[in-house]
CSV table of C-alpha atoms in Angstrom, one decimal:
chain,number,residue,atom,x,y,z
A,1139,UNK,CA,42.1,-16.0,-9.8
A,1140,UNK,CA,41.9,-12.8,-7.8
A,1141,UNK,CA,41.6,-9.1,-9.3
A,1142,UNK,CA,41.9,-6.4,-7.4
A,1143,UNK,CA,39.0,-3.3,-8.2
A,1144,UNK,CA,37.9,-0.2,-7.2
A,1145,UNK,CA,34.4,1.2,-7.5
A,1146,UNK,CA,35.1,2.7,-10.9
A,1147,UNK,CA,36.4,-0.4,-12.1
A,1148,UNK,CA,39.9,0.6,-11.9
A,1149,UNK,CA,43.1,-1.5,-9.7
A,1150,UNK,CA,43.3,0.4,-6.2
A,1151,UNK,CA,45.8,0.7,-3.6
A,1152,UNK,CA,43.6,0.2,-0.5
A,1153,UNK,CA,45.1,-0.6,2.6
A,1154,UNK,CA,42.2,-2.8,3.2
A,1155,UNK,CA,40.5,-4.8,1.0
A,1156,UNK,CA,37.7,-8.1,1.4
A,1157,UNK,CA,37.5,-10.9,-1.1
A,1158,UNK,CA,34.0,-10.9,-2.8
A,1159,UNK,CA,31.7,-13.7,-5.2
A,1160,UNK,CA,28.9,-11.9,-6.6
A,1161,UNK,CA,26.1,-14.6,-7.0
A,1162,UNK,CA,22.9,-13.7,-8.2
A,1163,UNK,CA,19.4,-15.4,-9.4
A,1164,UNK,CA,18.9,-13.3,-12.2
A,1165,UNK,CA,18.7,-14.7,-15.8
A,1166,UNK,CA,22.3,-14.8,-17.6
A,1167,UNK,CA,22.3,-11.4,-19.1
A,1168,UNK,CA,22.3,-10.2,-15.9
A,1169,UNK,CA,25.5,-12.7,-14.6
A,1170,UNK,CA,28.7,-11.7,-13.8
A,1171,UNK,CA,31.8,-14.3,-13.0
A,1172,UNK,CA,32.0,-16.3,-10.1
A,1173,UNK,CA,35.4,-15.7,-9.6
A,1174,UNK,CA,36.4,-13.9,-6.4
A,1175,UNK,CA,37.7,-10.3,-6.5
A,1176,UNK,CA,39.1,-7.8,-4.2
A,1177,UNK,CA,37.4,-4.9,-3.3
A,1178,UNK,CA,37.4,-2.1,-1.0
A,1179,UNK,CA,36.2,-2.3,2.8
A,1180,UNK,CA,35.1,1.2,2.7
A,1181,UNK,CA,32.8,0.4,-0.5
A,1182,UNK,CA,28.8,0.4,0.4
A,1183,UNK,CA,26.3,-1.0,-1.9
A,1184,UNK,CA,26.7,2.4,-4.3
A,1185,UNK,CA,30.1,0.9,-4.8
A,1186,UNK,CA,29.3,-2.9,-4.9
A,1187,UNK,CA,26.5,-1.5,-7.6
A,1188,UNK,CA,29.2,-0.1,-10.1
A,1189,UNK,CA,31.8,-2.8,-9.6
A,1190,UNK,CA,28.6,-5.0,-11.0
A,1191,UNK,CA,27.5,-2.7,-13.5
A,1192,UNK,CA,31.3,-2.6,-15.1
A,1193,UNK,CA,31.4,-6.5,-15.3
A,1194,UNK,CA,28.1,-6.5,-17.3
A,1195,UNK,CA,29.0,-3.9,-19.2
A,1196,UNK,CA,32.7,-6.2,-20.3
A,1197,UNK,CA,30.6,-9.0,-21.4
A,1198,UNK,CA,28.2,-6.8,-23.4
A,1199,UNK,CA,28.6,-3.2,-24.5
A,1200,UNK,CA,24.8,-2.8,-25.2
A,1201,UNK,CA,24.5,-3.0,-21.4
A,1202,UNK,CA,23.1,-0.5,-19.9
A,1203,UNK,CA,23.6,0.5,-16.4
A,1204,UNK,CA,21.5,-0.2,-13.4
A,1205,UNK,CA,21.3,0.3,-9.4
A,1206,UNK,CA,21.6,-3.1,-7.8
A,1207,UNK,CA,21.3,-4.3,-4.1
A,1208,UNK,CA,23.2,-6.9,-2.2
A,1209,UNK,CA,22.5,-9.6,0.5
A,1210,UNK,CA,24.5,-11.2,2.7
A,1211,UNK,CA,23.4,-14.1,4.4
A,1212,UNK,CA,19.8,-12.7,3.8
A,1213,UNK,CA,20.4,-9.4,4.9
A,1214,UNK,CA,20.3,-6.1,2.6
A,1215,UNK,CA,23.7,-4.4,3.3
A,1216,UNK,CA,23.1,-0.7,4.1
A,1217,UNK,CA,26.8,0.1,5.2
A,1218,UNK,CA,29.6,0.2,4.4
A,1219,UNK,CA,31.2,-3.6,4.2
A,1220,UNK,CA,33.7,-3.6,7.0
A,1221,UNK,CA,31.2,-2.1,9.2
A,1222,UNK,CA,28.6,-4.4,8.5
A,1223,UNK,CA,31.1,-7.6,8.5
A,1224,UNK,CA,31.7,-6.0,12.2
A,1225,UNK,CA,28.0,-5.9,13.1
A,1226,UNK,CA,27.3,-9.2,12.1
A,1227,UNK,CA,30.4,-11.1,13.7
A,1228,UNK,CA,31.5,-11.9,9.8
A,1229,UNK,CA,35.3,-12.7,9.6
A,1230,UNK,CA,36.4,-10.8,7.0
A,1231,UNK,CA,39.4,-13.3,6.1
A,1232,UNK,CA,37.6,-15.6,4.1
A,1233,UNK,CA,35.4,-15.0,0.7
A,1234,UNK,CA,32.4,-13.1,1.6
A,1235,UNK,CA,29.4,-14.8,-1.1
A,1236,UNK,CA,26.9,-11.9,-1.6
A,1237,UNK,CA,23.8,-12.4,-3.8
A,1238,UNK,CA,22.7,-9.3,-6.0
A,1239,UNK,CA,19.2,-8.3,-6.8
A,1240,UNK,CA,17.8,-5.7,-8.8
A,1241,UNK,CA,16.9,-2.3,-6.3
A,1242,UNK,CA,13.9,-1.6,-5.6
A,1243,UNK,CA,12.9,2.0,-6.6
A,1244,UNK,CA,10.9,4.1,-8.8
A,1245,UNK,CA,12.5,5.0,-12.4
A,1246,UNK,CA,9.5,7.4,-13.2
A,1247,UNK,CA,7.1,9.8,-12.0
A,1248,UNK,CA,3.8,10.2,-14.2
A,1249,UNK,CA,2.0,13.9,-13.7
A,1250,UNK,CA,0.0,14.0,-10.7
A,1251,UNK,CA,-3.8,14.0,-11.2
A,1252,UNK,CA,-5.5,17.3,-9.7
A,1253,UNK,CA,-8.0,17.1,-7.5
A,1254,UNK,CA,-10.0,20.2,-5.6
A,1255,UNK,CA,-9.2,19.5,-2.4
A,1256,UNK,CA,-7.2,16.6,0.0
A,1257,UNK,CA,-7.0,13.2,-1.8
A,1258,UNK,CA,-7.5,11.5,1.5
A,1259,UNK,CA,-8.3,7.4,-0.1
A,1260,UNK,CA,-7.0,6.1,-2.8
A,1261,UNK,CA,-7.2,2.3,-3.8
A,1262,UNK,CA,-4.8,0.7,-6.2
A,1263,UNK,CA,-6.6,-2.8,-6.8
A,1264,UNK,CA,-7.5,-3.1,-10.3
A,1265,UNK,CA,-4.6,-2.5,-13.0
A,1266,UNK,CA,-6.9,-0.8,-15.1
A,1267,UNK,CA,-8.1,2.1,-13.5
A,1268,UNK,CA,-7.2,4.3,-9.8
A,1269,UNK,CA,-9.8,5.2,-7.7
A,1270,UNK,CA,-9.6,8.0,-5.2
A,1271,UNK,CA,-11.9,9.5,-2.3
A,1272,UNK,CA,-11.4,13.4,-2.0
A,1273,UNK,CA,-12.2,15.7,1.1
A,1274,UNK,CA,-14.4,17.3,-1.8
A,1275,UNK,CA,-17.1,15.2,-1.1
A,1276,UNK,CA,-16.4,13.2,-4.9
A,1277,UNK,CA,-14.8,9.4,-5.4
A,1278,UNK,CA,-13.4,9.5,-9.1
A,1279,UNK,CA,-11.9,6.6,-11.3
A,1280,UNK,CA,-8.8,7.7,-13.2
A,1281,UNK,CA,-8.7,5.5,-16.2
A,1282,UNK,CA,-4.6,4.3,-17.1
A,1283,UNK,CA,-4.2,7.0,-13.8
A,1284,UNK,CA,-4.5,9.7,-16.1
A,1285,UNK,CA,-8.2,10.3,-16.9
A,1286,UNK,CA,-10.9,10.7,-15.0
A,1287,UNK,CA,-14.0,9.0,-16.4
A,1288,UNK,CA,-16.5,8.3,-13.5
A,1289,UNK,CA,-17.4,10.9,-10.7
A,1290,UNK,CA,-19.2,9.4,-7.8
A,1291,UNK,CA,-21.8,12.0,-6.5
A,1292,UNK,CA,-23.7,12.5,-3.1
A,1293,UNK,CA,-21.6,12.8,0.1
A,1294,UNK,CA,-22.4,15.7,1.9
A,1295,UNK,CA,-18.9,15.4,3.7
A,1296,UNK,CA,-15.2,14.2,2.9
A,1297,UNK,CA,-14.8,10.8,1.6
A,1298,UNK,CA,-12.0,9.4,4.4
A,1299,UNK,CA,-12.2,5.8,2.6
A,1300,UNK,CA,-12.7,4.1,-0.9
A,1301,UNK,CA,-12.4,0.7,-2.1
A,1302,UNK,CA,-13.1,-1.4,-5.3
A,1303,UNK,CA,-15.0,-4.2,-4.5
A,1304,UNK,CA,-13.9,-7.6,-6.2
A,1305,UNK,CA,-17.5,-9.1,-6.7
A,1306,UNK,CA,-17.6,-12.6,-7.5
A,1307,UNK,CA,-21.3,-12.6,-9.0
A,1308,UNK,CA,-21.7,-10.1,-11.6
A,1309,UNK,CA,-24.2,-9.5,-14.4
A,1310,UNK,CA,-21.6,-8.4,-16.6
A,1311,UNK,CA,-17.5,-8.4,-16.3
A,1312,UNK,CA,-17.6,-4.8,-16.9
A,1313,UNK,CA,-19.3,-4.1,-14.0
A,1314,UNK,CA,-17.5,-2.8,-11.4
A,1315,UNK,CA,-18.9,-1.6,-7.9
A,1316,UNK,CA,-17.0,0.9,-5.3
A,1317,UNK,CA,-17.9,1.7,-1.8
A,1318,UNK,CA,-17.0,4.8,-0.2
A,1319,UNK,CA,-17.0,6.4,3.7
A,1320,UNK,CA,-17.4,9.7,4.7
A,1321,UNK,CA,-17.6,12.1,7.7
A,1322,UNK,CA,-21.4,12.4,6.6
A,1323,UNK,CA,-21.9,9.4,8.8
A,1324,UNK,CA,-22.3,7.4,5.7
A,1325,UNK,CA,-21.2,4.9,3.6
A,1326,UNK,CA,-22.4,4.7,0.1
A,1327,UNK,CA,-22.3,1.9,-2.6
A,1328,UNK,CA,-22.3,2.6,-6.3
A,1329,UNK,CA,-21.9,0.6,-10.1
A,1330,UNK,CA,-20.3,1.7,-12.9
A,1331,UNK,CA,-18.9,0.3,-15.9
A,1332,UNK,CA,-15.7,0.4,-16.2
A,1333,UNK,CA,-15.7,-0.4,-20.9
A,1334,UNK,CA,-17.8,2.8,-21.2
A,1335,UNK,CA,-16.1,5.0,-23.7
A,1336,UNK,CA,-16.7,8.6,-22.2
A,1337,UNK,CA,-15.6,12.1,-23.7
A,1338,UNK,CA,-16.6,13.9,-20.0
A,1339,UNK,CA,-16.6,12.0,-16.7
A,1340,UNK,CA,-19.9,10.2,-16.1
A,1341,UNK,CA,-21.8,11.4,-12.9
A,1342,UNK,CA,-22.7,8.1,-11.2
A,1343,UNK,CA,-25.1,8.4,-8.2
A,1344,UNK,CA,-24.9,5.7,-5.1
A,1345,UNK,CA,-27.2,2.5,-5.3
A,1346,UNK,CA,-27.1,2.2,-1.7
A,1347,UNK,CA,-26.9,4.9,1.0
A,1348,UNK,CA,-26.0,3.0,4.7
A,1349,UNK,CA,-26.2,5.8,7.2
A,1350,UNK,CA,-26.4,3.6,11.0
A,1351,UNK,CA,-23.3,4.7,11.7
A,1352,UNK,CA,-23.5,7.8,14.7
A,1353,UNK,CA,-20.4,9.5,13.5
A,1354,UNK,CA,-17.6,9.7,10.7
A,1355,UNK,CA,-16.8,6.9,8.7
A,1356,UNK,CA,-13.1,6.3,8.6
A,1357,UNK,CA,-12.5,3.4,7.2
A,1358,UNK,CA,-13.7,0.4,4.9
A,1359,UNK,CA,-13.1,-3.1,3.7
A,1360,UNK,CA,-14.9,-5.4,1.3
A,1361,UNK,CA,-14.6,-9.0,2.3
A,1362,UNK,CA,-13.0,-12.0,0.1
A,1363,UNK,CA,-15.8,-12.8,-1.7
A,1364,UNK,CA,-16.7,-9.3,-2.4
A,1365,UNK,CA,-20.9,-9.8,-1.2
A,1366,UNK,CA,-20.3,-7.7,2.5
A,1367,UNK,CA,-18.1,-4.7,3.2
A,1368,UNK,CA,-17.3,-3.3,6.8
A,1369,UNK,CA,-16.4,-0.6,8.5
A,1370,UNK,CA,-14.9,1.4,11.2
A,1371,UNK,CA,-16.1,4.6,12.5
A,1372,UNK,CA,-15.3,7.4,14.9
A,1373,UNK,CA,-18.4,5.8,16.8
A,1374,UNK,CA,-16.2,2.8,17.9
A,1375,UNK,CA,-18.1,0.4,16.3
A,1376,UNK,CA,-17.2,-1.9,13.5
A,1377,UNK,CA,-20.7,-2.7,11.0
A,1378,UNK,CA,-20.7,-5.0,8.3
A,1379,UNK,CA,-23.3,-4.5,5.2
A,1380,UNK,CA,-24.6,-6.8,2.1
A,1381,UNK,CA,-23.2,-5.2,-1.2
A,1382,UNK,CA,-26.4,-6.6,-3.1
A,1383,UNK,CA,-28.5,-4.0,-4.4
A,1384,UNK,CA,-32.8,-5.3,-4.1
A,1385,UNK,CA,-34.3,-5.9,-7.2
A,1386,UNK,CA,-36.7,-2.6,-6.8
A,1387,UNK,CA,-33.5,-0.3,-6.6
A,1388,UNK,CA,-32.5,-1.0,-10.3
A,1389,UNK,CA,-29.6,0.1,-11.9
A,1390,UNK,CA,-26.9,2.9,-11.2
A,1391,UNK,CA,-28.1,5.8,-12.8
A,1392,UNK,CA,-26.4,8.8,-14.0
A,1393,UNK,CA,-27.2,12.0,-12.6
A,1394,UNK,CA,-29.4,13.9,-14.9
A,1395,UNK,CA,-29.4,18.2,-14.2
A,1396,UNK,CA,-32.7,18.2,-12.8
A,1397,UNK,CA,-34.1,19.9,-10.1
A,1398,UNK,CA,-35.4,17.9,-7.0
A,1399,UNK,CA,-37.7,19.5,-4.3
A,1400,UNK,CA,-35.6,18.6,-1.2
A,1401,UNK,CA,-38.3,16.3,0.4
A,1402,UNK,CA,-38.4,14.7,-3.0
A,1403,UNK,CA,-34.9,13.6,-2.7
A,1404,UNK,CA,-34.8,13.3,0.6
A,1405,UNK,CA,-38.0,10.4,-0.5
A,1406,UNK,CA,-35.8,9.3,-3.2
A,1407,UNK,CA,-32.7,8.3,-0.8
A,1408,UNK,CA,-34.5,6.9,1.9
A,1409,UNK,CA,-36.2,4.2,-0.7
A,1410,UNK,CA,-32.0,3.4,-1.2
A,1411,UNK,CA,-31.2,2.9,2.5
A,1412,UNK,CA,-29.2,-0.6,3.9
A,1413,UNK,CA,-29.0,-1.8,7.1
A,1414,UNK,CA,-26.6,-3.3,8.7
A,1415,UNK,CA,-26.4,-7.5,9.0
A,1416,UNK,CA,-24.1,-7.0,12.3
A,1417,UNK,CA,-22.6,-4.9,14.5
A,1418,UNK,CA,-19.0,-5.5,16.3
A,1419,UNK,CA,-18.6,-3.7,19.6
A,1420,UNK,CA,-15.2,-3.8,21.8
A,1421,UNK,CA,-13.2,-0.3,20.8
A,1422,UNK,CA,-13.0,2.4,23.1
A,1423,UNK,CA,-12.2,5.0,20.4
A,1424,UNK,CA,-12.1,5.5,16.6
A,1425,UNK,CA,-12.0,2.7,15.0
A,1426,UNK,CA,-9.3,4.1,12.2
A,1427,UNK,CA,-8.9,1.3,10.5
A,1428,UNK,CA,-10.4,-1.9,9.3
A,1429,UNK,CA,-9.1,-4.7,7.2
A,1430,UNK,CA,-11.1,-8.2,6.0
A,1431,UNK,CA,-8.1,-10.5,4.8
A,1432,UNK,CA,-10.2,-13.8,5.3
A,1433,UNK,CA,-13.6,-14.5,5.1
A,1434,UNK,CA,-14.3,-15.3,8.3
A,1435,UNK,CA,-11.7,-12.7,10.0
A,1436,UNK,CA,-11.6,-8.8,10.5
A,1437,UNK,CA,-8.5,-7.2,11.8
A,1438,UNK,CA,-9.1,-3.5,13.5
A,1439,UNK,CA,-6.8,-1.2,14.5
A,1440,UNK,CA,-8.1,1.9,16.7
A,1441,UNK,CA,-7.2,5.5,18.6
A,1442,UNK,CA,-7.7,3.1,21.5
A,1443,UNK,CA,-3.8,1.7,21.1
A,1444,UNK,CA,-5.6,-1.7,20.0
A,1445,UNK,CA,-5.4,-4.4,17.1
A,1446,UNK,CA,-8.0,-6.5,17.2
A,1447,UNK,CA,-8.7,-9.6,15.3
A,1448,UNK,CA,-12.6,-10.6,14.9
A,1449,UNK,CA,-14.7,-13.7,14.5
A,1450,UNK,CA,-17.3,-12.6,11.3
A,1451,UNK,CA,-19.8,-15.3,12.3
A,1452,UNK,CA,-19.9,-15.1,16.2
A,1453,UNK,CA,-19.0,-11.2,16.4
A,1454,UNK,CA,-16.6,-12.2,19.0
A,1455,UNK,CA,-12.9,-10.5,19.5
A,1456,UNK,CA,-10.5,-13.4,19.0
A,1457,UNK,CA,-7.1,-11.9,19.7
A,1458,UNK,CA,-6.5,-7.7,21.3
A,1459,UNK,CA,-3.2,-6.5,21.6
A,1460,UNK,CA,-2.7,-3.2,22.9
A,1461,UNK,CA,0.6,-1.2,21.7
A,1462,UNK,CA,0.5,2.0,23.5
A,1463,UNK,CA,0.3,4.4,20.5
A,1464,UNK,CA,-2.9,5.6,18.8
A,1465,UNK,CA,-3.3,3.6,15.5
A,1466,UNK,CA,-4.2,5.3,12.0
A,1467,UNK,CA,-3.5,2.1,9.6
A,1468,UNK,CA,-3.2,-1.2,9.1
A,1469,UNK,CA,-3.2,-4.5,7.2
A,1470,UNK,CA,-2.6,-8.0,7.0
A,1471,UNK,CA,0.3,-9.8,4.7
A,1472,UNK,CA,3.5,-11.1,4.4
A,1473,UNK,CA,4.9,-14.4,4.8
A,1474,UNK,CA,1.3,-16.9,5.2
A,1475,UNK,CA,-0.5,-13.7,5.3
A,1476,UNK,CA,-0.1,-14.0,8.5
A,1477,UNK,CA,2.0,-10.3,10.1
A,1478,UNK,CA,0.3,-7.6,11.0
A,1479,UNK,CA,1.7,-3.8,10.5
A,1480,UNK,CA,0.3,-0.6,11.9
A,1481,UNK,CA,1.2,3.0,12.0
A,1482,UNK,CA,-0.5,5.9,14.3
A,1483,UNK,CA,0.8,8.5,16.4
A,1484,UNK,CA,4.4,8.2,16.0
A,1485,UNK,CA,7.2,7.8,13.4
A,1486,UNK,CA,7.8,4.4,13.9
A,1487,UNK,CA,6.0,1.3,11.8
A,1488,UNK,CA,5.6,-1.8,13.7
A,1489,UNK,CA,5.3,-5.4,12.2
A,1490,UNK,CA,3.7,-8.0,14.4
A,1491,UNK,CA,3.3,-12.3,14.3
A,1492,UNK,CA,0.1,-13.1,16.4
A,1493,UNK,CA,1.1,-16.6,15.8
A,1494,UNK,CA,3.5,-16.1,18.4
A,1495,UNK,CA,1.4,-16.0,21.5
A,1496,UNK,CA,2.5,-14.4,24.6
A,1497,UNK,CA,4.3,-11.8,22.9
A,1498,UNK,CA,3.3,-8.3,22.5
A,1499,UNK,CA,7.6,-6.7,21.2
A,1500,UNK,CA,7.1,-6.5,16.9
A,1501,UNK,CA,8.6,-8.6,15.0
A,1502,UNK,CA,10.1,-5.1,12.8
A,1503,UNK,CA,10.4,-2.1,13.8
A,1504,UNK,CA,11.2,0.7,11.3
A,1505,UNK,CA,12.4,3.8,12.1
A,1506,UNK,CA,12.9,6.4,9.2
A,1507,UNK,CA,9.6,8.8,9.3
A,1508,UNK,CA,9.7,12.0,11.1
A,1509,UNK,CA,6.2,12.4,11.6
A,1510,UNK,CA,2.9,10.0,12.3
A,1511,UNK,CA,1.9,7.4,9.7
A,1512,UNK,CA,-1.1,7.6,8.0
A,1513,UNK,CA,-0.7,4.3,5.4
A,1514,UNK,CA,0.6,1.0,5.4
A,1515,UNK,CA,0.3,-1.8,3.1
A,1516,UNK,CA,1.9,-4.8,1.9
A,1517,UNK,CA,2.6,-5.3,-1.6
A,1518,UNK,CA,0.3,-8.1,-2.9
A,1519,UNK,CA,2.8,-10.1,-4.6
A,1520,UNK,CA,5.7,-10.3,-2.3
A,1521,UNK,CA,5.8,-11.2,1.2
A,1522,UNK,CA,9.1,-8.8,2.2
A,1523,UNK,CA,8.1,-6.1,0.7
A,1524,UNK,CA,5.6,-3.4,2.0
A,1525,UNK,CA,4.7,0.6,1.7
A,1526,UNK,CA,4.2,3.5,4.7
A,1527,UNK,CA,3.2,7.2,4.2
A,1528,UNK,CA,3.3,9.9,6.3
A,1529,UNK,CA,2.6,13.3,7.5
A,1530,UNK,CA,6.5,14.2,6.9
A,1531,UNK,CA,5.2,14.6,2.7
A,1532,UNK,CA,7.5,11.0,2.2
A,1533,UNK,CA,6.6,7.8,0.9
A,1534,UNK,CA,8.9,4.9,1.9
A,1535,UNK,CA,9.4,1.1,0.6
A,1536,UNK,CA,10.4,-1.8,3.0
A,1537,UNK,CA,11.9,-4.9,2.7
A,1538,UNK,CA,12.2,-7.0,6.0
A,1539,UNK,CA,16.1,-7.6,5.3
A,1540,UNK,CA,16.7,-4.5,6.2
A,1541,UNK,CA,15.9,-1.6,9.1
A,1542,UNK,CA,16.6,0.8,6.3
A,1543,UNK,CA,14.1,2.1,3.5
A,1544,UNK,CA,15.0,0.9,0.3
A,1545,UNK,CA,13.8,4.0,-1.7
A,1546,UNK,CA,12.3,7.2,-0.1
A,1547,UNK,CA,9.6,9.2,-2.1
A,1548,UNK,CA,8.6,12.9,-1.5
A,1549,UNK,CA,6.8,14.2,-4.7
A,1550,UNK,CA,4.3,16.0,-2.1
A,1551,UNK,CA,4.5,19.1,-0.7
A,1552,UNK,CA,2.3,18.3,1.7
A,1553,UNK,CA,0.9,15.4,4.2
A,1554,UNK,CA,0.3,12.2,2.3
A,1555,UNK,CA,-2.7,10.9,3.3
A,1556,UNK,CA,-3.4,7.3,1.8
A,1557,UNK,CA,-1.1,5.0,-0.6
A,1558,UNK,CA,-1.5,2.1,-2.3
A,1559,UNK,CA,0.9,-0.1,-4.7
A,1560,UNK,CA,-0.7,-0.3,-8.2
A,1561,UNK,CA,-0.2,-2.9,-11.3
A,1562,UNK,CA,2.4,-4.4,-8.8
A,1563,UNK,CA,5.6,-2.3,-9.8
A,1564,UNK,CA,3.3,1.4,-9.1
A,1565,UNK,CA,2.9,3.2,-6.1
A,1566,UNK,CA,0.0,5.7,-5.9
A,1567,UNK,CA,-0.4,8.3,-3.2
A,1568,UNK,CA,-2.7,10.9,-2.6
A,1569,UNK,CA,-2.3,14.0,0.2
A,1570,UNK,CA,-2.9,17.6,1.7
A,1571,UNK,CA,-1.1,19.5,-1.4
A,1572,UNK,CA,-4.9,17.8,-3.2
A,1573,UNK,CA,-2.7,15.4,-5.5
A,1574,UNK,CA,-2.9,12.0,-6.8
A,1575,UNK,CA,0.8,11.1,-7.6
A,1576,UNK,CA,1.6,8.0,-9.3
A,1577,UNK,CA,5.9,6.9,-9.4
A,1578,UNK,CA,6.0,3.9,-11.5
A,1579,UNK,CA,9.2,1.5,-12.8
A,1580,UNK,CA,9.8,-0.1,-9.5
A,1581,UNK,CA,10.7,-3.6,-10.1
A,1582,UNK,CA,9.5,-6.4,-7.3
């Protein structure tokens, strides 16, 4: 049986017209007919969406309405269907089978969370709680993203990187430690916990000051097991530093008002200094970016137009591939964990296999900023999906099946500076207009 529909659900006189079965994995509220229809050549997923939409809604009038997206032999169309029947050598005699999903974009925007100055790191890895580094010179946690409880105090520069580290070994499951990189030279490591009930943010001051870096820290990474961290610096080196604190340097304390005679604190943060376990030395510039997937592997990317993959236990560079733009981000994921996907100096985000030796063309290649990237990151439960910001104020979602983003967001008014996904179906992002916005609802 054959109908024939337009977008709005109604019979259409189309000159042309392609037979359609929508298919979809979905559970059975979400299932239309299997029976073929007619539709409209000219109609692009917008189109497809509604025709969808009004079959729900005729099985169930409680139904409400929803954007959907459509595949067709694995692809995400973003076309019109006679176009992209053209493009892909489809014939468009027979019954095109198309497979819907649900789209993939934010349904809400919580208020943003004010900082005083550029929110230039923000890290997204526990559901709980969002922490974020601030050209201020402060890390803060933002409990549910809406209250900040903890304010992590003495940098003497921006923070340019922040990460919760996943410790394996802890004293008790509410505590929770955070390192942090500045352009102070240093990094510094600090415990909180996270159950405290607090009417004013808690002033937490660093356990461990590691200052053997020679210039900015721009980047940081804790490692699997959560015992080391590294990082990359404007000095070209990459170090790597124990997160155990000695038994002598106790616990994280609050900051109590008091005044210190400078030599007397200066004293008091020497006693807290780390050193580093190892050094890793092959960058010609900044290294802007540092990533530690695997326990025994470091991926870099650099100003140098490098990736570099790195052996933790011999120091040695296992795999360089040089891509001819200055590199700002980076990180490891999709399908085996294997790609690789950097941003720098120009619009464009690259996706590379190294398990395809010989080969230095990206496996994807999208297209859609207007300025450089500043963040990229996969989305840690699916292995299509994946994040960029830029310095054009926009915040874009990928999925490999298709060249096009599959939602766009621009609350800033300014650069965006980092971005992370949070609670899996969040993305946070922090930038130059000193704002840590939060667009939740997106379904993955």
């Amino acid at each position: 049986m054959e109908r024939d529909m337009d977008a709005s659900g109604g019979s259409t006189e189309a000159s042309r017209q392609i037979r359609v079965r929508f298919t979809t994995k979905l559970p059975p509220p979400l299932r239309v007919p299997t029976t073929s229809l007619a539709v409209p050549s000219n109609l692009s997923r917008m189109g497809l969406s509604e025709i969808v939409n009004h079959l729900l809604k005729n099985m169930d009038s409680e139904y409400q309405f929803q954007p959907f997206d459509f595949l067709v032999d694995g692809e995400l169309i973003r076309m019109p269907l006679e176009q992209f029947l053209l493009a892909k050598g489809i014939s468009a005699e027979k019954v095109l089978e198309m497979e819907y999903i649900k789209a993939v974009a934010p349904r809400k925007q919580e208020d943003p969370c004010l900082h005083d100055d550029w929110v230039s790191a923000v890290d997204g890895s526990n559901s709980s709680f969002i922490l974020t580094g601030c050209y201020d010179g402060l890390a803060r946690i933002w409990k549910g993203g809406a209250v900040c409880t903890h304010i992590f105090e003495g940098h003497s520069g921006a923070i340019t990187s922040a990460s919760i580290i996943n410790r394996k070994e802890v004293e008790s499951e509410n505590s929770l430690y955070v390192a942090t990189g500045s352009k102070d030279r240093s990094l510094r490591l600090w415990k909180f916990d996270a159950a405290e009930h607090v009417e004013h943010p808690l002033r937490i001051r660093a356990y461990k000051i590691l200052q053997e870096h020679t210039s900015s820290v721009q980047s940081i990474s804790s490692a699997p097991s959560g015992d080391m961290v590294c990082s990359g610096s404007w000095d070209c080196s990459i170090k790597l530093w124990e997160v155990k604190a000695s038994e002598a340097e106790g616990d994280a304390v609050s900051i109590k008002k008091r005044k210190l005679l400078s030599d007397a604190a200066e004293w008091e943060e020497s006693q807290l200094e780390g050193t580093a376990t190892s050094t890793l030395v092959g960058h010609t510039q900044c290294v802007s970016s540092v990533v530690w997937p695997e326990l025994q592997t470091i991926y870099s990317a650099s100003w140098d137009h490098s990736i570099r993959q790195w052996d933790v236990q011999t120091g040695n560079e296992t795999w360089n591939m040089v891509c001819g733009k200055a590199l700002n981000c980076l990180d490891v994921g999709g399908e085996s964990s294997a790609l690789v996907v950097a941003g720098g100096s120009d619009p464009v985000l690259r996706i590379w296999d190294p398990r395809k030796p010989g080969t230095l063309a990206p496996v994807f290649q999208f297209s859609s900023h207007s300025s450089w990237i500043t963040a990229c990151k996969w989305h840690t439960r699916s292995w299509i999906h994946l994040l960029s910001a830029s310095y054009d104020g926009k915040v874009m979602l990928w999925d490999l099946r298709t060249a096009w983003p599959l939602a766009t967001i621009d609350s800033h008014k300014d650069k965006v500076l980092c971005a992370d996904w949070w609670k899996n179906d969040s993305v946070i992002s922090g930038g130059a207009d000193s704002k840590l916005f939060i667009c939740s609802g997106i379904q993955i």
